[in-house]
Tab-separated table of C-alpha atoms and ligand atoms in Angstrom:
chain	number	residue	atom	x	y	z
I	1	UNK	CA	0.000	0.000	0.000
I	2	UNK	CA	1.466	3.317	-0.997
I	3	UNK	CA	1.851	5.849	1.790
I	4	UNK	CA	1.434	9.532	1.203
I	5	UNK	CA	3.701	12.308	2.324
I	6	UNK	CA	4.099	15.886	3.386
I	7	UNK	CA	6.690	17.068	0.898
I	8	UNK	CA	8.588	20.303	0.359
I	9	UNK	CA	10.297	21.241	-2.903
I	10	UNK	CA	13.006	23.895	-3.126
I	11	UNK	CA	12.776	25.751	-6.409
I	12	UNK	CA	15.183	28.349	-7.716
I	13	UNK	CA	14.662	30.977	-10.405
I	14	UNK	CA	17.724	31.027	-12.683
I	15	UNK	CA	18.620	33.398	-15.504
I	16	UNK	CA	17.138	32.343	-18.831
I	17	UNK	CA	20.057	30.716	-20.686
I	18	UNK	CA	18.977	32.526	-23.859
I	19	UNK	CA	19.964	35.774	-22.117
I	20	UNK	CA	23.300	34.678	-20.628
I	21	UNK	CA	24.957	37.334	-22.761
I	22	UNK	CA	23.318	40.000	-20.587
I	23	UNK	CA	24.465	38.465	-17.252
I	24	UNK	CA	26.999	40.793	-15.568
I	25	UNK	CA	29.196	40.885	-12.488
I	26	UNK	CA	28.963	43.572	-9.823
I	27	UNK	CA	32.609	44.784	-9.703
I	28	UNK	CA	32.327	45.662	-5.992
I	29	UNK	CA	30.188	42.883	-4.459
I	30	UNK	CA	31.414	40.272	-6.984
I	31	UNK	CA	27.886	38.977	-7.255
I	32	UNK	CA	26.044	38.241	-10.445
I	33	UNK	CA	23.926	41.106	-11.831
I	34	UNK	CA	20.845	39.872	-13.555
I	35	UNK	CA	18.608	42.968	-13.696
I	36	UNK	CA	16.150	42.782	-16.591
I	37	UNK	CA	17.067	39.195	-17.379
I	38	UNK	CA	14.027	36.887	-17.388
I	39	UNK	CA	14.134	33.926	-15.049
I	40	UNK	CA	13.233	30.354	-15.771
I	41	UNK	CA	12.400	27.466	-13.443
I	42	UNK	CA	15.705	25.731	-12.625
I	43	UNK	CA	15.257	22.606	-14.781
I	44	UNK	CA	15.992	19.816	-12.218
I	45	UNK	CA	13.667	21.546	-9.738
I	46	UNK	CA	10.789	20.583	-12.047
I	47	UNK	CA	11.920	16.956	-11.737
I	48	UNK	CA	12.027	17.421	-7.957
I	49	UNK	CA	8.474	18.816	-7.988
I	50	UNK	CA	7.300	15.979	-10.244
I	51	UNK	CA	8.760	13.424	-7.809
I	52	UNK	CA	6.866	15.023	-4.902
I	53	UNK	CA	3.606	15.215	-6.876
I	54	UNK	CA	3.865	11.522	-7.811
I	55	UNK	CA	4.033	10.620	-4.108
I	56	UNK	CA	0.967	12.678	-3.247
I	57	UNK	CA	-1.967	10.398	-3.737
I	58	UNK	CA	-4.926	8.890	-1.944
I	59	UNK	CA	-7.125	9.732	0.966
I	60	UNK	CA	-4.540	11.533	3.078
I	61	UNK	CA	-4.099	14.059	0.263
I	62	UNK	CA	-7.802	14.648	-0.135
I	63	UNK	CA	-7.986	15.093	3.656
I	64	UNK	CA	-5.195	17.659	3.489
I	65	UNK	CA	-2.875	15.547	5.654
I	66	UNK	CA	-0.493	15.303	2.784
I	67	UNK	CA	0.597	18.164	0.595
I	68	UNK	CA	3.350	19.520	-1.575
I	69	UNK	CA	4.772	22.914	-0.602
I	70	UNK	CA	7.149	24.787	-2.923
I	71	UNK	CA	9.663	27.230	-1.407
I	72	UNK	CA	12.110	29.674	-2.962
I	73	UNK	CA	14.571	32.173	-1.533
I	74	UNK	CA	14.800	34.851	-4.186
I	75	UNK	CA	14.081	38.427	-5.206
I	76	UNK	CA	10.357	39.357	-5.725
I	77	UNK	CA	10.337	38.040	-9.294
I	78	UNK	CA	10.865	34.573	-7.819
I	79	UNK	CA	7.078	34.589	-7.228
I	80	UNK	CA	6.640	33.846	-10.953
I	81	UNK	CA	8.484	30.539	-10.574
I	82	UNK	CA	6.373	29.660	-7.529
I	83	UNK	CA	3.185	30.396	-9.485
I	84	UNK	CA	4.464	27.963	-12.106
I	85	UNK	CA	5.012	25.367	-9.341
I	86	UNK	CA	1.410	25.917	-8.146
I	87	UNK	CA	0.107	25.577	-11.708
I	88	UNK	CA	2.109	22.360	-12.090
I	89	UNK	CA	0.365	20.986	-8.992
I	90	UNK	CA	2.013	22.175	-5.772
I	91	UNK	CA	-0.614	22.904	-3.093
I	92	UNK	CA	1.017	26.010	-1.622
I	93	UNK	CA	4.085	28.167	-2.125
I	94	UNK	CA	6.403	30.255	0.050
I	95	UNK	CA	8.739	33.037	-1.101
I	96	UNK	CA	11.594	34.042	1.212
I	97	UNK	CA	12.299	37.563	0.013
I	98	UNK	CA	14.268	40.240	1.869
I	99	UNK	CA	17.434	42.292	1.292
I	100	UNK	CA	18.774	40.456	4.366
I	101	UNK	CA	18.873	37.232	2.295
I	102	UNK	CA	20.589	38.807	-0.754
I	103	UNK	CA	24.053	37.769	-1.961
I	104	UNK	CA	23.879	34.495	-0.011
I	105	UNK	CA	26.345	31.715	-0.695
I	106	UNK	CA	25.180	28.123	-0.464
I	107	UNK	CA	25.533	27.900	3.325
I	108	UNK	CA	23.457	31.047	3.875
I	109	UNK	CA	20.958	29.882	1.247
I	110	UNK	CA	20.451	26.451	2.808
I	111	UNK	CA	20.255	28.042	6.282
I	112	UNK	CA	17.508	30.465	5.154
I	113	UNK	CA	15.607	27.649	3.422
I	114	UNK	CA	15.949	25.525	6.574
I	115	UNK	CA	14.322	28.242	8.685
I	116	UNK	CA	11.633	28.824	6.045
I	117	UNK	CA	10.793	25.096	6.021
I	118	UNK	CA	10.775	24.900	9.822
I	119	UNK	CA	8.339	27.848	9.897
I	120	UNK	CA	5.977	26.065	7.476
I	121	UNK	CA	6.171	22.966	9.693
I	122	UNK	CA	5.343	24.974	12.800
I	123	UNK	CA	2.442	26.698	11.033
I	124	UNK	CA	1.066	23.352	9.852
I	125	UNK	CA	1.821	21.573	13.095
I	126	UNK	CA	3.523	18.696	11.271
I	127	UNK	CA	7.064	18.017	10.012
I	128	UNK	CA	7.894	17.381	6.360
I	129	UNK	CA	8.533	13.730	5.528
I	130	UNK	CA	10.445	14.533	2.346
I	131	UNK	CA	12.416	17.574	1.201
I	132	UNK	CA	13.230	17.628	-2.507
I	133	UNK	CA	15.787	19.777	-4.288
I	134	UNK	CA	17.228	19.722	-7.777
I	135	UNK	CA	20.697	18.171	-7.919
I	136	UNK	CA	22.125	21.531	-8.984
I	137	UNK	CA	21.164	24.961	-10.189
I	138	UNK	CA	21.800	26.155	-13.733
I	139	UNK	CA	23.676	29.277	-12.540
I	140	UNK	CA	25.713	28.725	-9.339
I	141	UNK	CA	25.740	24.929	-10.022
I	142	UNK	CA	27.610	24.233	-6.768
I	143	UNK	CA	25.337	21.207	-6.111
I	144	UNK	CA	25.737	21.896	-2.387
I	145	UNK	CA	22.336	23.072	-1.139
I	146	UNK	CA	20.493	19.729	-0.878
I	147	UNK	CA	23.229	18.122	1.228
I	148	UNK	CA	23.564	21.239	3.390
I	149	UNK	CA	19.798	21.181	4.002
I	150	UNK	CA	20.129	17.558	5.080
I	151	UNK	CA	22.784	18.614	7.578
I	152	UNK	CA	20.748	21.543	8.977
I	153	UNK	CA	17.786	19.155	9.496
I	154	UNK	CA	20.004	16.351	10.746
I	155	UNK	CA	18.350	14.042	8.189
I	156	UNK	CA	19.832	11.457	5.823
I	157	UNK	CA	20.386	13.080	2.450
I	158	UNK	CA	21.041	11.629	-1.009
I	159	UNK	CA	22.272	13.533	-4.038
I	160	UNK	CA	21.846	12.891	-7.794
I	161	UNK	CA	18.867	10.558	-7.369
I	162	UNK	CA	17.837	9.172	-10.770
I	163	UNK	CA	15.660	6.251	-9.623
I	164	UNK	CA	13.016	6.227	-6.885
I	165	UNK	CA	10.533	3.537	-5.900
I	166	UNK	CA	8.311	3.726	-2.826
I	167	UNK	CA	6.396	0.943	-1.192
I	168	UNK	CA	4.915	0.808	2.288
I	169	UNK	CA	7.066	3.686	3.488
I	170	UNK	CA	10.354	2.215	2.228
I	171	UNK	CA	12.200	3.992	-0.581
I	172	UNK	CA	14.483	2.203	-3.020
I	173	UNK	CA	16.738	4.794	-4.638
I	174	UNK	CA	19.664	4.974	-7.035
I	175	UNK	CA	22.159	7.821	-7.168
I	176	UNK	CA	24.383	8.553	-10.154
I	177	UNK	CA	28.133	8.132	-9.875
I	178	UNK	CA	30.734	8.983	-12.502
I	179	UNK	CA	31.054	5.365	-13.595
I	180	UNK	CA	27.855	3.743	-12.398
I	181	UNK	CA	25.382	4.192	-9.553
I	182	UNK	CA	24.729	3.337	-5.944
I	183	UNK	CA	21.569	1.647	-4.632
I	184	UNK	CA	19.974	2.774	-1.370
I	185	UNK	CA	17.060	1.816	0.819
I	186	UNK	CA	15.773	4.595	3.068
I	187	UNK	CA	12.829	5.800	5.124
I	188	UNK	CA	11.607	9.400	5.630
I	189	UNK	CA	12.381	11.927	6.829
I	190	UNK	CA	15.115	12.627	4.275
I	191	UNK	CA	16.397	15.218	1.803
I	192	UNK	CA	16.784	14.215	-1.840
I	193	UNK	CA	18.748	16.066	-4.571
I	194	UNK	CA	17.056	15.000	-7.775
I	195	UNK	CA	18.727	14.414	-11.161
I	196	UNK	CA	16.935	15.234	-14.422
I	197	UNK	CA	16.846	11.559	-15.426
I	198	UNK	CA	14.484	10.707	-12.527
I	199	UNK	CA	11.298	11.531	-14.383
I	200	UNK	CA	9.537	13.588	-17.047
I	201	UNK	CA	7.859	16.604	-15.428
I	202	UNK	CA	4.140	16.903	-16.269
I	203	UNK	CA	2.952	19.664	-18.497
I	204	UNK	CA	1.196	22.608	-16.968
I	205	UNK	CA	-2.440	22.539	-18.080
I	206	UNK	CA	-4.738	25.531	-18.495
I	207	UNK	CA	-6.820	24.088	-15.653
I	208	UNK	CA	-3.663	23.915	-13.556
I	209	UNK	CA	-3.096	27.642	-14.131
I	210	UNK	CA	-6.702	28.468	-13.238
I	211	UNK	CA	-6.600	26.328	-10.066
I	212	UNK	CA	-3.233	27.861	-9.063
I	213	UNK	CA	-4.841	31.279	-8.708
I	214	UNK	CA	-6.769	30.018	-5.655
I	215	UNK	CA	-3.729	28.422	-4.034
I	216	UNK	CA	-1.759	30.260	-1.305
I	217	UNK	CA	1.517	32.002	-2.216
I	218	UNK	CA	2.959	33.456	0.964
I	219	UNK	CA	5.891	35.903	1.115
I	220	UNK	CA	8.104	35.958	4.207
I	221	UNK	CA	10.849	38.444	5.061
I	222	UNK	CA	13.647	38.463	7.632
I	223	UNK	CA	11.334	39.257	10.549
I	224	UNK	CA	9.157	36.234	9.717
I	225	UNK	CA	12.056	33.930	10.566
I	226	UNK	CA	12.696	34.910	14.184
I	227	UNK	CA	14.650	31.704	14.869
I	228	UNK	CA	17.279	32.591	12.274
I	229	UNK	CA	20.588	34.213	13.281
I	230	UNK	CA	21.738	37.218	11.208
I	231	UNK	CA	25.291	35.922	11.206
I	232	UNK	CA	24.227	33.139	8.860
I	233	UNK	CA	22.110	35.216	6.486
I	234	UNK	CA	22.801	36.901	3.147
I	235	UNK	CA	26.143	38.225	1.874
I	236	UNK	CA	27.276	39.119	5.419
I	237	UNK	CA	26.514	35.582	6.606
I	238	UNK	CA	28.267	33.902	3.696
I	239	UNK	CA	31.689	32.387	4.443
I	240	UNK	CA	32.249	31.987	0.686
I	241	UNK	CA	33.057	35.384	-0.709
I	242	UNK	CA	33.847	35.431	-4.443
I	243	UNK	CA	37.511	36.571	-4.850
I	244	UNK	CA	37.327	37.667	-8.420
I	245	UNK	CA	35.054	36.640	-11.240
I	246	UNK	CA	36.370	37.112	-14.740
I	247	UNK	CA	35.849	35.650	-18.172
I	248	UNK	CA	38.977	33.611	-18.929
I	249	UNK	CA	40.678	34.697	-22.139
I	250	UNK	CA	40.622	31.355	-23.991
I	251	UNK	CA	42.343	31.638	-27.365
I	252	UNK	CA	43.468	28.957	-29.749
I	253	UNK	CA	46.908	29.043	-31.417
I	254	UNK	CA	46.851	28.258	-35.150
I	255	UNK	CA	49.884	27.059	-37.132
I	256	UNK	CA	50.109	26.151	-40.844
I	257	UNK	CA	52.050	22.954	-41.623
I	258	UNK	CA	52.757	22.544	-45.320
I	259	UNK	CA	54.690	20.055	-47.476
I	260	UNK	CA	54.104	16.488	-48.676
I	261	UNK	CA	51.601	14.300	-46.814
I	262	UNK	CA	54.500	12.611	-45.002
I	263	UNK	CA	56.047	15.963	-44.075
I	264	UNK	CA	52.684	17.250	-42.840
I	265	UNK	CA	52.146	14.076	-40.815
I	266	UNK	CA	55.627	14.353	-39.338
I	267	UNK	CA	54.989	18.029	-38.549
I	268	UNK	CA	51.687	17.235	-36.771
I	269	UNK	CA	53.254	14.416	-34.756
I	270	UNK	CA	56.146	16.568	-33.602
I	271	UNK	CA	53.719	19.364	-32.665
I	272	UNK	CA	51.666	16.906	-30.558
I	273	UNK	CA	54.847	15.580	-28.950
I	274	UNK	CA	56.037	19.104	-28.207
I	275	UNK	CA	52.699	19.954	-26.562
I	276	UNK	CA	52.974	16.937	-24.232
I	277	UNK	CA	49.264	16.368	-24.831
I	278	UNK	CA	49.711	12.617	-25.248
I	279	UNK	CA	51.782	10.850	-22.566
I	280	UNK	CA	54.518	8.476	-23.710
I	281	UNK	CA	54.562	9.803	-27.309
N	301	FAD	C1	28.474	31.738	-11.109
N	301	FAD	C2	28.196	31.547	-9.634
N	301	FAD	C3	29.124	30.884	-8.860
N	301	FAD	C4	28.863	30.680	-7.489
N	301	FAD	N1	29.793	30.013	-6.755
N	301	FAD	C5	29.506	29.774	-5.460
N	301	FAD	C6	30.431	29.032	-4.664
N	301	FAD	O1	31.492	28.580	-5.125
N	301	FAD	N2	30.120	28.790	-3.357
N	301	FAD	C7	28.977	29.269	-2.806
N	301	FAD	O2	28.733	29.009	-1.624
N	301	FAD	N3	28.079	29.973	-3.525
N	301	FAD	C8	28.338	30.230	-4.830
N	301	FAD	N4	27.439	30.932	-5.576
N	301	FAD	C9	26.222	31.427	-4.933
N	301	FAD	C10	25.173	30.345	-4.998
N	301	FAD	O3	24.796	30.175	-6.313
N	301	FAD	C11	23.958	30.757	-4.200
N	301	FAD	O4	24.273	30.643	-2.880
N	301	FAD	C12	22.721	29.917	-4.474
N	301	FAD	O5	21.631	30.473	-3.849
N	301	FAD	C13	22.821	28.486	-4.014
N	301	FAD	O6	23.779	27.817	-4.681
N	301	FAD	P1	23.595	27.039	-6.054
N	301	FAD	O7	22.826	27.819	-7.008
N	301	FAD	O8	24.937	26.630	-6.473
N	301	FAD	O9	22.732	25.798	-5.578
N	301	FAD	P2	22.847	24.248	-5.899
N	301	FAD	O10	23.366	23.545	-4.706
N	301	FAD	O11	23.533	23.976	-7.189
N	301	FAD	O12	21.261	23.967	-6.066
N	301	FAD	C14	20.738	22.717	-5.792
N	301	FAD	C15	19.270	22.861	-5.497
N	301	FAD	O13	19.075	23.607	-4.289
N	301	FAD	C16	17.871	24.344	-4.371
N	301	FAD	N5	18.189	25.784	-4.289
N	301	FAD	C17	19.358	26.417	-4.514
N	301	FAD	N6	19.228	27.758	-4.324
N	301	FAD	C18	17.925	27.970	-3.967
N	301	FAD	C19	17.142	29.115	-3.660
N	301	FAD	N7	17.687	30.328	-3.655
N	301	FAD	N8	15.819	28.939	-3.377
N	301	FAD	C20	15.263	27.700	-3.374
N	301	FAD	N9	15.938	26.565	-3.663
N	301	FAD	C21	17.241	26.706	-3.945
N	301	FAD	C22	17.245	24.012	-5.733
N	301	FAD	O14	16.394	22.894	-5.590
N	301	FAD	C23	18.477	23.626	-6.550
N	301	FAD	O15	18.194	22.775	-7.642
N	301	FAD	C24	27.656	31.159	-6.933
N	301	FAD	C25	26.712	31.812	-7.727
N	301	FAD	C26	26.979	31.999	-9.056
N	301	FAD	C27	25.921	32.638	-9.902
């Protein structure tokens, strides 16, 4: 018998890759400037949301004892991504938005999300069974937040999950490795960093959009997270401070080798040898 779960999904707005050319760097704060650049839903976060929605079935859901809550720590325009999550099927959404959260590195981000999730739990009077994240974001791509969240909660956490089966409260999972995968068996509560191969996110239907308008989208600022400590929030609370961000000057060296085929071949081989690109040549 399939159980049903209270699930949270962390979703991040990321710059639309079609506009990467407009992404800039603040020369003073060394943070990314993305003013005027449209955001998209971080792709693996849709797989994370799909995974949570697939586990939300049955009577407990109808009775409201099981739900899927989407949460994002982002500037005000992050609300658009949360509306998309509601239209896709999330039951409620929470935006953590305050200048105090700005410029956060991964530790400060996961800390803020942790306090946002704990606040939802206290408001609902029940803990989350499952916390889903994407394996990595399309911009920072540090792939650190899901594991950090697991540490803040003190829960088991798995990263790069590409296979998930649930039965009777037991989860059988597989996580991607460079040359293979690992198999796991686990029980909630846990934090999962989801890979894009896990599933195919459902399309957002017109009915989904209509229904989403009646669903709660709550915005919380710094003062709504009284349990959080300023020394772990935002740029000031971020131990990782970008040293310098620059676009490396990658340039290729071209050289003409002429002569007979044998001479050209000999010239190419000696160039490869000289470069040391191939060991033992
Ligand atoms: C180019 C660049 C380089 C950076 N390098 C570093 C660095 O080396 N170290 C560092 O600490 N920070 C770094 N940052 C800052 C970092 O991107 C932010 O802290 C970010 O909020 C979290 O890191 P991430 O995007 O790498 O998350 P990841 O760990 O890659 O994201 C994994 C998942 O966590 C969830 N998640 C992440 N951010 C949020 C959010 N704001 N709201 C909701 N869910 C979220 C999503 O489900 C996401 O799929 C960098 C940012 C940029 C743009």
